[in-house]
Structures are given as C-alpha cells and as structure tokens.
Amino acid sequence: MFGYIRPFKPQLKFCEYDVYQGVYCGLCKELGQVYGQSLRFTLSYDFAFLGILGLSLEPGHVELLKERCVAHPWKKTPCISCKGGGAPAISYAASSAVLSLWHKLSDDKNDRVKGVKGRLLNSGLVIASGFLGGTYKKAAAGNPELAEVMEGAMENQRRLEKSGEPSIDAASEPTALITAKLAEGLSSDSKTKRILYRMGQMLGRYIYITDALDDICKDEESGSYNPLLLIEGVRKPEGGVDRTLARETALSFFRFTMGELASAYVLLPVKRYKSILDNVIYQGLEHTFALVYQGKELPDERSL
Amino acid sequence: MNDPYKVLGISPSATDDEVREAYRKLSMELHPDLHQASPLADIAEEKMKDLNNAFDEVMNLRRGGVSGDTGYGGGGSFSQSQSQSYGGQSYGSSQSAGDEGDNPYMQVRRMIRSGQVTAADSVLERPNLDRNGEWHFLKGSICYGRGWLNEAYGYFSKAVEMEPSNMEYNATLNQMNRARSGQMNGNPNPGPYRQGGAPMMGCSFCDMCQGMICADCCCECMGGDLIPCC
C-alpha cells in the first residue's frame, strides 16, 4: 500500500527534488524525536507528499537547511526547518505515518500466507506490531478521531474482503476513507477541508487500484482477496490470470479517479510548492501506474 | 476584499493580454461543465464568481473606472447570469417546470444539494418510483458524490441512453468521458505526447510509423526492402 505516491523525477527540478528530500528528512527527524529512532527506517515517501501538501497551504516561513543524518553521516543533506506555521504539517504527517504503518502491519498479518517463508514473515510482523504497540497508542492519543476512523475502515475492509465484494468502488472505499481523513486533517478551514477530503478520497482509490493490479498474480497464487480477480474472465480456467483484461478495468478506474482528483485539486488554495504538487498529481501518479500496468518493478518506497 | 491580481495569479504590471490569458486559463479550470455532479461544485461556482469579479475589476481599473466592454464582451466571458444557468435549477429534471414539493425527483435533488445523500438514496430505492433517465441520473449523482465513480459512470450512461436529448445528463457523461480519455483538469502538460509517464495504451500511429521505418532501414541493410517506396 505504500510507495505509490511518487514524483516523476525526470521532470522534477533540482530545487524541487531538494524540497522533497528535505521534507522526508524533516519527517524522519520528527519521527525519531517523538516516536523513537527505530521507526525512522520505516518511513516511505508517501508521507513526504502529505507533508508537502500540508506545507503548500501554510503561510509560515519554510527554509531548507543542510544537516547531517544518521542514514548517511558523511554528507549534509537538505532538511526542512519550519518556523512560524509549517511545523504542524510535519508533525501531523509523522503521526499519520505511524498510524498507517500500524494498520499496514495488522493488515499484512491477517493476509493468508503459504509456506515456511510466509509463516516466518507473519511471525516477524507479529513481533514488529507488538513492538509498535506503545508507539501506536501515542500517535492515536494525539489524533483520536483519525485513529478511530482508521480502525473502523480497516474493520470494514476485512469484512468486505471476507464476503468477497465484487465492486471495486466498494472495495476501495475503506482505503479512500482513510486517505480522505488523512488529507482533510491538513487544514482547519472548512472549504479547504472539503477539497482535501475529496483529493484524499481519490488518492486512496488510486493507491487501492494500483496495489490491486500490482499484486494480482501474487493474490491469485495465495488465494487472497483481490476485486480484479472477481471480474469475469480474469481467472483462467486452467489457472493463472488474464492480466490484459484486469489491467484494462484497472485503467478506466484509474482514469476516472485521476479526472476527479484533478477537478478537486484545481480548487485548492495552494500558496507554495505548486509545481511539485503538479508534478506528482499530473505526472507522478500516472507514471507509477504505467509501471504497474506494464508489469514492471517499482523503486523502493523509501527512495525517491 | 481579495486583491484581484492575486485572484488572477498575476502581477499588477502584467499587460492586458496577460490578464486575459490568465483569466482564460483559470476559467477553463473552474468552468461549471468540468465540475458537474461534483460535491465541490458550489466551491467551483464561488471561485468562478470571484474570478469573474476580479477580471472585471482589473479591466475596469485599467480603463480608468469605465464599465462596459471588458474584452470578452459585457461582464466577462462567464458572467453571473451564465454561471447561474449551469446550476441545478436551470437544467431541471425531465419533469415539467412547476413540479415542486411532492415530486420525488426534485426532493432527491434538494437532498443531494444539502448533503443528505443517504436519505436521497433511500427515496430513490422506493419500489413505486419509475426507473427512468432521471432516476438513473440521480442514482449516478449519489454514487459520484460518494466517490463510486465506476458505478456513477454506469448510471449516467444509462440515463443518456434513456433520454439522449437531455443536456444535463450529456454534460455530466461528457465530463466523465473526458476523464476516461486521460484528460485532467488544470494539467500543465496536456496533449497525447505530454511529458512524463510511459504511454499505457500501447502504440500510437507515430510509434507504428517509426517502427516500420526502422524495420525498413534494417531490412535494406540486410539486402531486402520492407517498404519499396521508402
């Protein structure tokens, strides 16, 4: 579920790349200071996007400083320093990352896995989520409404997967609700919240369909739920998956979602970083989906 | 009162042509046709009004405060009266004008506009309602508001199929068809060869032509000739 919201690097200016990196850096430091050093290595760039989205709406002064980092101590890299207003976006994105990671681990734990490797991975996840328990409680205490929405949505997700829900709209709704709530929390203005909510909904739908297409072969083998597998003709009688049919369905779903995302985005009162947001929304998402559509590997969620 | 130049996104030293270009670009993003059925349509309409007012104010200031011709003809390109005409009222439903109150479809429209989506849906699910074009359109609108875009598309398509001359249903379906063909509102890099992203749909005609020319060159290098006239 992580790693699908990325910029399109060839069209990202160097200064924009620095901002992206810098926000990730700022988030990483925040995670370390508030939630503990071990979580820093779990951070994906999706939350850097959330941070940038939040900062784009804030009027406060934001500057990039060169600072050292534990991941690469031999050189200084740009790191966001927020004075007068930008910091809430970073701390919010950090707690969102913790809450999301917790739910992802719980979700992965519940997925059916086969074989020794699968069972070892599962027990690893059980240990990791046990370890995270205290951190989750801290993040949830700081964002109780968000935590409650996420719990409810994950429960709905489990229920509809168990019942074999065929509608992709319905299947993507819990994810869409989570991302909608995450995005909405970036602003306190009522109109902006509505716009962010709608954008978040569409981003959640995008993540869901891209993940479903990415995992279609793996899910078919393991017998896990995937709404694309429930489309007539996708499962071949002799076994295996008709990927062409699945991806055409995913493509039209993706296009409708992108259209509505753009329609909401043009209403957002962006104060800075518009070119970065444009890059992700108009090019990055399509590029990532295209890679999945073509069955190619995606870069790691912890690299830009 | 907002600074009109800030609303248009330009500096006060911009030329008249730059002002018009800024207005044109923003009005294409906020045009009501592009926000049909969206739950944010009211925000889009408000921003459109602000944009029109900002444009009128700037052009009036530049003409020394004289009202009248503002470059695109009286009161800006999408004047107040025009933008209102795109609201739900003017299109109306397939029912005759003057049907209010106990008309269930008008009731559903009011509920959708005020955000009572669940209540609207339960009215539509009443067994005695005629499942005509209006029913399908309103069902689609509820799905669209909820974010169920695929289902919404199905309902809108059915509404247009049942009432092909209805402008409102066609405008909404066209908006979704534009999205389906890959268009995104406000995209700074539009067009079939827009920068960024591998083409997903396979080869375009240019790709095929290019491929054939390369194949022909390779063939000729080997002593053959794939395309005799090249």
Short mmCIF file of N, CA and C in Angstrom, two decimals, chain B residues 40-137:
data_model
loop_
_atom_site.label_atom_id
_atom_site.label_comp_id
_atom_site.label_asym_id
_atom_site.label_seq_id
_atom_site.Cartn_x
_atom_site.Cartn_y
_atom_site.Cartn_z
N LEU B 40 -18.04 19.29 -4.89
CA LEU B 40 -17.38 20.59 -4.70
C LEU B 40 -17.87 21.62 -5.72
N ALA B 41 -18.97 21.31 -6.42
CA ALA B 41 -19.46 22.21 -7.46
C ALA B 41 -19.76 23.61 -6.92
N ASP B 42 -20.24 23.70 -5.67
CA ASP B 42 -20.55 25.01 -5.11
C ASP B 42 -19.27 25.83 -4.89
N ILE B 43 -18.19 25.16 -4.49
CA ILE B 43 -16.90 25.86 -4.29
C ILE B 43 -16.38 26.34 -5.65
N ALA B 44 -16.51 25.49 -6.66
CA ALA B 44 -16.07 25.86 -8.01
C ALA B 44 -16.85 27.06 -8.51
N GLU B 45 -18.17 27.06 -8.24
CA GLU B 45 -19.02 28.17 -8.71
C GLU B 45 -18.60 29.47 -8.01
N GLU B 46 -18.33 29.37 -6.71
CA GLU B 46 -17.93 30.55 -5.95
C GLU B 46 -16.61 31.11 -6.45
N LYS B 47 -15.66 30.20 -6.74
CA LYS B 47 -14.35 30.62 -7.25
C LYS B 47 -14.50 31.25 -8.64
N MET B 48 -15.43 30.72 -9.43
CA MET B 48 -15.68 31.26 -10.76
C MET B 48 -16.21 32.68 -10.65
N LYS B 49 -17.12 32.89 -9.71
CA LYS B 49 -17.67 34.24 -9.50
C LYS B 49 -16.56 35.19 -9.07
N ASP B 50 -15.70 34.73 -8.14
CA ASP B 50 -14.58 35.57 -7.68
C ASP B 50 -13.67 35.92 -8.85
N LEU B 51 -13.45 34.92 -9.73
CA LEU B 51 -12.58 35.14 -10.88
C LEU B 51 -13.19 36.16 -11.82
N ASN B 52 -14.49 36.02 -12.10
CA ASN B 52 -15.18 36.97 -12.98
C ASN B 52 -15.10 38.38 -12.40
N ASN B 53 -15.36 38.48 -11.09
CA ASN B 53 -15.32 39.80 -10.45
C ASN B 53 -13.91 40.40 -10.52
N ALA B 54 -12.91 39.55 -10.28
CA ALA B 54 -11.52 40.03 -10.31
C ALA B 54 -11.17 40.53 -11.71
N PHE B 55 -11.56 39.77 -12.73
CA PHE B 55 -11.28 40.15 -14.11
C PHE B 55 -11.96 41.47 -14.45
N ASP B 56 -13.25 41.57 -14.10
CA ASP B 56 -13.99 42.81 -14.37
C ASP B 56 -13.33 43.99 -13.67
N GLU B 57 -12.92 43.78 -12.42
CA GLU B 57 -12.33 44.88 -11.64
C GLU B 57 -11.02 45.35 -12.25
N VAL B 58 -10.19 44.39 -12.65
CA VAL B 58 -8.90 44.75 -13.24
C VAL B 58 -9.11 45.51 -14.54
N MET B 59 -9.99 45.00 -15.39
CA MET B 59 -10.19 45.66 -16.69
C MET B 59 -10.83 47.03 -16.51
N ASN B 60 -11.74 47.15 -15.53
CA ASN B 60 -12.34 48.46 -15.25
C ASN B 60 -11.30 49.46 -14.76
N LEU B 61 -10.42 49.00 -13.85
CA LEU B 61 -9.37 49.87 -13.32
C LEU B 61 -8.48 50.37 -14.45
N ARG B 62 -8.15 49.43 -15.38
CA ARG B 62 -7.24 49.79 -16.47
C ARG B 62 -7.87 50.74 -17.46
N ARG B 63 -9.23 50.71 -17.49
CA ARG B 63 -9.91 51.65 -18.38
C ARG B 63 -10.32 52.90 -17.63
N GLY B 64 -9.72 53.13 -16.51
CA GLY B 64 -9.96 54.35 -15.74
C GLY B 64 -11.30 54.33 -15.04
N GLY B 65 -11.78 53.12 -14.67
CA GLY B 65 -13.02 53.01 -13.92
C GLY B 65 -14.25 53.03 -14.78
N VAL B 66 -14.14 52.99 -16.14
CA VAL B 66 -15.30 52.99 -17.03
C VAL B 66 -15.81 51.57 -17.18
N SER B 67 -17.09 51.35 -16.86
CA SER B 67 -17.65 49.99 -17.01
C SER B 67 -18.09 49.79 -18.45
N GLY B 68 -18.34 48.57 -18.82
CA GLY B 68 -18.75 48.31 -20.20
C GLY B 68 -17.92 47.21 -20.79
N ASP B 69 -17.32 47.48 -21.92
CA ASP B 69 -16.54 46.46 -22.62
C ASP B 69 -15.36 46.00 -21.78
N THR B 70 -15.32 44.72 -21.48
CA THR B 70 -14.22 44.20 -20.67
C THR B 70 -13.39 43.21 -21.46
N GLY B 71 -13.45 43.29 -22.76
CA GLY B 71 -12.54 42.47 -23.56
C GLY B 71 -13.20 41.23 -24.13
N TYR B 72 -14.03 40.57 -23.33
CA TYR B 72 -14.70 39.39 -23.85
C TYR B 72 -16.18 39.65 -24.08
N GLY B 73 -16.57 40.92 -23.94
CA GLY B 73 -18.00 41.23 -24.08
C GLY B 73 -18.65 41.25 -22.72
N GLY B 74 -19.54 42.18 -22.51
CA GLY B 74 -20.22 42.54 -21.27
C GLY B 74 -20.07 41.67 -20.04
N GLY B 75 -19.32 42.14 -19.07
CA GLY B 75 -19.28 41.48 -17.76
C GLY B 75 -18.44 40.23 -17.74
N GLY B 76 -17.48 40.09 -18.62
CA GLY B 76 -16.63 38.89 -18.56
C GLY B 76 -17.24 37.74 -19.34
N SER B 77 -16.42 36.77 -19.64
CA SER B 77 -16.84 35.68 -20.52
C SER B 77 -17.92 34.83 -19.88
N PHE B 78 -17.80 34.49 -18.62
CA PHE B 78 -18.81 33.67 -17.97
C PHE B 78 -19.44 34.51 -16.88
N SER B 79 -20.37 35.33 -17.29
CA SER B 79 -20.95 36.31 -16.37
C SER B 79 -21.82 35.63 -15.33
N GLN B 80 -22.24 36.40 -14.36
CA GLN B 80 -23.06 35.89 -13.25
C GLN B 80 -24.25 35.10 -13.76
N SER B 81 -24.98 35.70 -14.72
CA SER B 81 -26.22 35.04 -15.17
C SER B 81 -25.91 33.72 -15.84
N GLN B 82 -24.80 33.66 -16.59
CA GLN B 82 -24.45 32.43 -17.29
C GLN B 82 -24.05 31.35 -16.30
N SER B 83 -23.23 31.76 -15.29
CA SER B 83 -22.76 30.73 -14.36
C SER B 83 -23.93 30.22 -13.53
N GLN B 84 -24.91 31.05 -13.27
CA GLN B 84 -26.08 30.57 -12.54
C GLN B 84 -26.86 29.58 -13.37
N SER B 85 -26.86 29.81 -14.69
CA SER B 85 -27.67 28.94 -15.53
C SER B 85 -27.15 27.52 -15.54
N TYR B 86 -25.91 27.28 -15.09
CA TYR B 86 -25.38 25.93 -15.05
C TYR B 86 -25.78 25.21 -13.77
N GLY B 87 -26.37 26.00 -12.83
CA GLY B 87 -26.78 25.37 -11.57
C GLY B 87 -27.91 24.41 -11.81
N GLY B 88 -28.22 23.59 -10.86
CA GLY B 88 -29.26 22.55 -10.99
C GLY B 88 -30.59 23.12 -11.43
N GLN B 89 -30.88 24.35 -11.06
CA GLN B 89 -32.20 24.91 -11.34
C GLN B 89 -32.51 24.98 -12.82
N SER B 90 -31.57 25.47 -13.59
CA SER B 90 -31.89 25.75 -14.99
C SER B 90 -32.06 24.49 -15.82
N TYR B 91 -31.20 23.50 -15.60
CA TYR B 91 -31.34 22.25 -16.34
C TYR B 91 -32.63 21.56 -15.93
N GLY B 92 -32.87 21.57 -14.63
CA GLY B 92 -34.09 20.93 -14.13
C GLY B 92 -34.09 19.46 -14.37
N SER B 93 -35.21 18.86 -14.21
CA SER B 93 -35.33 17.41 -14.44
C SER B 93 -36.19 17.19 -15.66
N SER B 94 -36.46 15.93 -15.96
CA SER B 94 -37.30 15.64 -17.11
C SER B 94 -38.77 15.95 -16.81
N GLN B 95 -39.08 16.22 -15.54
CA GLN B 95 -40.44 16.62 -15.17
C GLN B 95 -40.70 18.03 -15.66
N SER B 96 -41.96 18.40 -15.81
CA SER B 96 -42.29 19.73 -16.31
C SER B 96 -41.98 20.78 -15.25
N ALA B 97 -41.76 21.99 -15.69
CA ALA B 97 -41.47 23.09 -14.76
C ALA B 97 -42.68 23.35 -13.88
N GLY B 98 -42.46 23.71 -12.66
CA GLY B 98 -43.57 23.98 -11.74
C GLY B 98 -43.88 22.80 -10.84
N ASP B 99 -43.30 21.63 -11.13
CA ASP B 99 -43.48 20.47 -10.26
C ASP B 99 -42.57 20.61 -9.06
N GLU B 100 -43.09 20.85 -7.91
CA GLU B 100 -42.27 21.05 -6.72
C GLU B 100 -42.82 20.21 -5.59
N GLY B 101 -42.12 20.24 -4.49
CA GLY B 101 -42.69 19.67 -3.27
C GLY B 101 -42.82 18.19 -3.30
N ASP B 102 -43.95 17.65 -3.83
CA ASP B 102 -44.15 16.22 -3.71
C ASP B 102 -43.54 15.42 -4.87
N ASN B 103 -42.89 16.09 -5.81
CA ASN B 103 -42.18 15.39 -6.87
C ASN B 103 -40.94 14.75 -6.23
N PRO B 104 -40.89 13.37 -6.23
CA PRO B 104 -39.78 12.73 -5.52
C PRO B 104 -38.41 13.08 -6.09
N TYR B 105 -38.34 13.28 -7.43
CA TYR B 105 -37.03 13.58 -8.02
C TYR B 105 -36.52 14.94 -7.59
N MET B 106 -37.41 15.91 -7.51
CA MET B 106 -36.99 17.25 -7.03
C MET B 106 -36.56 17.16 -5.58
N GLN B 107 -37.28 16.31 -4.83
CA GLN B 107 -36.96 16.10 -3.42
C GLN B 107 -35.54 15.52 -3.29
N VAL B 108 -35.25 14.52 -4.14
CA VAL B 108 -33.92 13.89 -4.12
C VAL B 108 -32.85 14.91 -4.47
N ARG B 109 -33.13 15.74 -5.49
CA ARG B 109 -32.15 16.77 -5.89
C ARG B 109 -31.84 17.71 -4.73
N ARG B 110 -32.91 18.12 -4.03
CA ARG B 110 -32.70 19.03 -2.88
C ARG B 110 -31.85 18.36 -1.82
N MET B 111 -32.13 17.06 -1.59
CA MET B 111 -31.38 16.31 -0.56
C MET B 111 -29.91 16.17 -0.95
N ILE B 112 -29.66 15.90 -2.22
CA ILE B 112 -28.27 15.76 -2.68
C ILE B 112 -27.54 17.09 -2.49
N ARG B 113 -28.22 18.19 -2.86
CA ARG B 113 -27.59 19.51 -2.75
C ARG B 113 -27.27 19.87 -1.32
N SER B 114 -28.13 19.41 -0.40
CA SER B 114 -27.86 19.76 1.01
C SER B 114 -27.03 18.70 1.72
N GLY B 115 -26.54 17.70 0.97
CA GLY B 115 -25.62 16.71 1.54
C GLY B 115 -26.29 15.52 2.22
N GLN B 116 -27.63 15.44 2.12
CA GLN B 116 -28.32 14.30 2.77
C GLN B 116 -28.37 13.13 1.80
N VAL B 117 -27.20 12.56 1.57
CA VAL B 117 -27.06 11.59 0.50
C VAL B 117 -27.75 10.27 0.83
N THR B 118 -27.63 9.83 2.07
CA THR B 118 -28.24 8.55 2.46
C THR B 118 -29.75 8.64 2.34
N ALA B 119 -30.32 9.74 2.81
CA ALA B 119 -31.77 9.94 2.72
C ALA B 119 -32.20 9.98 1.26
N ALA B 120 -31.41 10.66 0.42
CA ALA B 120 -31.73 10.75 -1.01
C ALA B 120 -31.77 9.36 -1.63
N ASP B 121 -30.77 8.54 -1.25
CA ASP B 121 -30.69 7.19 -1.80
C ASP B 121 -31.89 6.35 -1.38
N SER B 122 -32.33 6.51 -0.14
CA SER B 122 -33.48 5.69 0.32
C SER B 122 -34.76 6.12 -0.39
N VAL B 123 -34.88 7.39 -0.76
CA VAL B 123 -36.05 7.84 -1.54
C VAL B 123 -36.03 7.18 -2.91
N LEU B 124 -34.84 7.15 -3.52
CA LEU B 124 -34.72 6.57 -4.85
C LEU B 124 -35.01 5.07 -4.85
N GLU B 125 -34.75 4.41 -3.73
CA GLU B 125 -34.93 2.96 -3.67
C GLU B 125 -36.39 2.55 -3.42
N ARG B 126 -37.29 3.54 -3.32
CA ARG B 126 -38.72 3.20 -3.13
C ARG B 126 -39.21 2.39 -4.32
N PRO B 127 -39.97 1.34 -4.07
CA PRO B 127 -40.35 0.44 -5.17
C PRO B 127 -41.27 1.06 -6.23
N ASN B 128 -42.04 2.10 -5.86
CA ASN B 128 -43.01 2.62 -6.82
C ASN B 128 -42.43 3.66 -7.78
N LEU B 129 -41.15 3.99 -7.61
CA LEU B 129 -40.56 5.02 -8.46
C LEU B 129 -40.23 4.48 -9.85
N ASP B 130 -40.52 5.31 -10.86
CA ASP B 130 -40.22 4.93 -12.24
C ASP B 130 -38.72 5.05 -12.49
N ARG B 131 -38.10 3.92 -12.88
CA ARG B 131 -36.66 3.94 -13.09
C ARG B 131 -36.32 4.45 -14.48
N ASN B 132 -36.57 5.78 -14.65
CA ASN B 132 -36.35 6.41 -15.94
C ASN B 132 -34.96 7.05 -15.97
N GLY B 133 -34.76 7.90 -16.98
CA GLY B 133 -33.47 8.57 -17.12
C GLY B 133 -33.12 9.39 -15.88
N GLU B 134 -34.10 10.11 -15.36
CA GLU B 134 -33.88 10.95 -14.19
C GLU B 134 -33.45 10.09 -13.00
N TRP B 135 -34.09 8.95 -12.83
CA TRP B 135 -33.75 8.05 -11.73
C TRP B 135 -32.29 7.62 -11.84
N HIS B 136 -31.91 7.21 -13.03
CA HIS B 136 -30.53 6.76 -13.23
C HIS B 136 -29.54 7.91 -13.03
N PHE B 137 -29.93 9.11 -13.50
CA PHE B 137 -29.03 10.25 -13.34
C PHE B 137 -28.82 10.58 -11.87
#
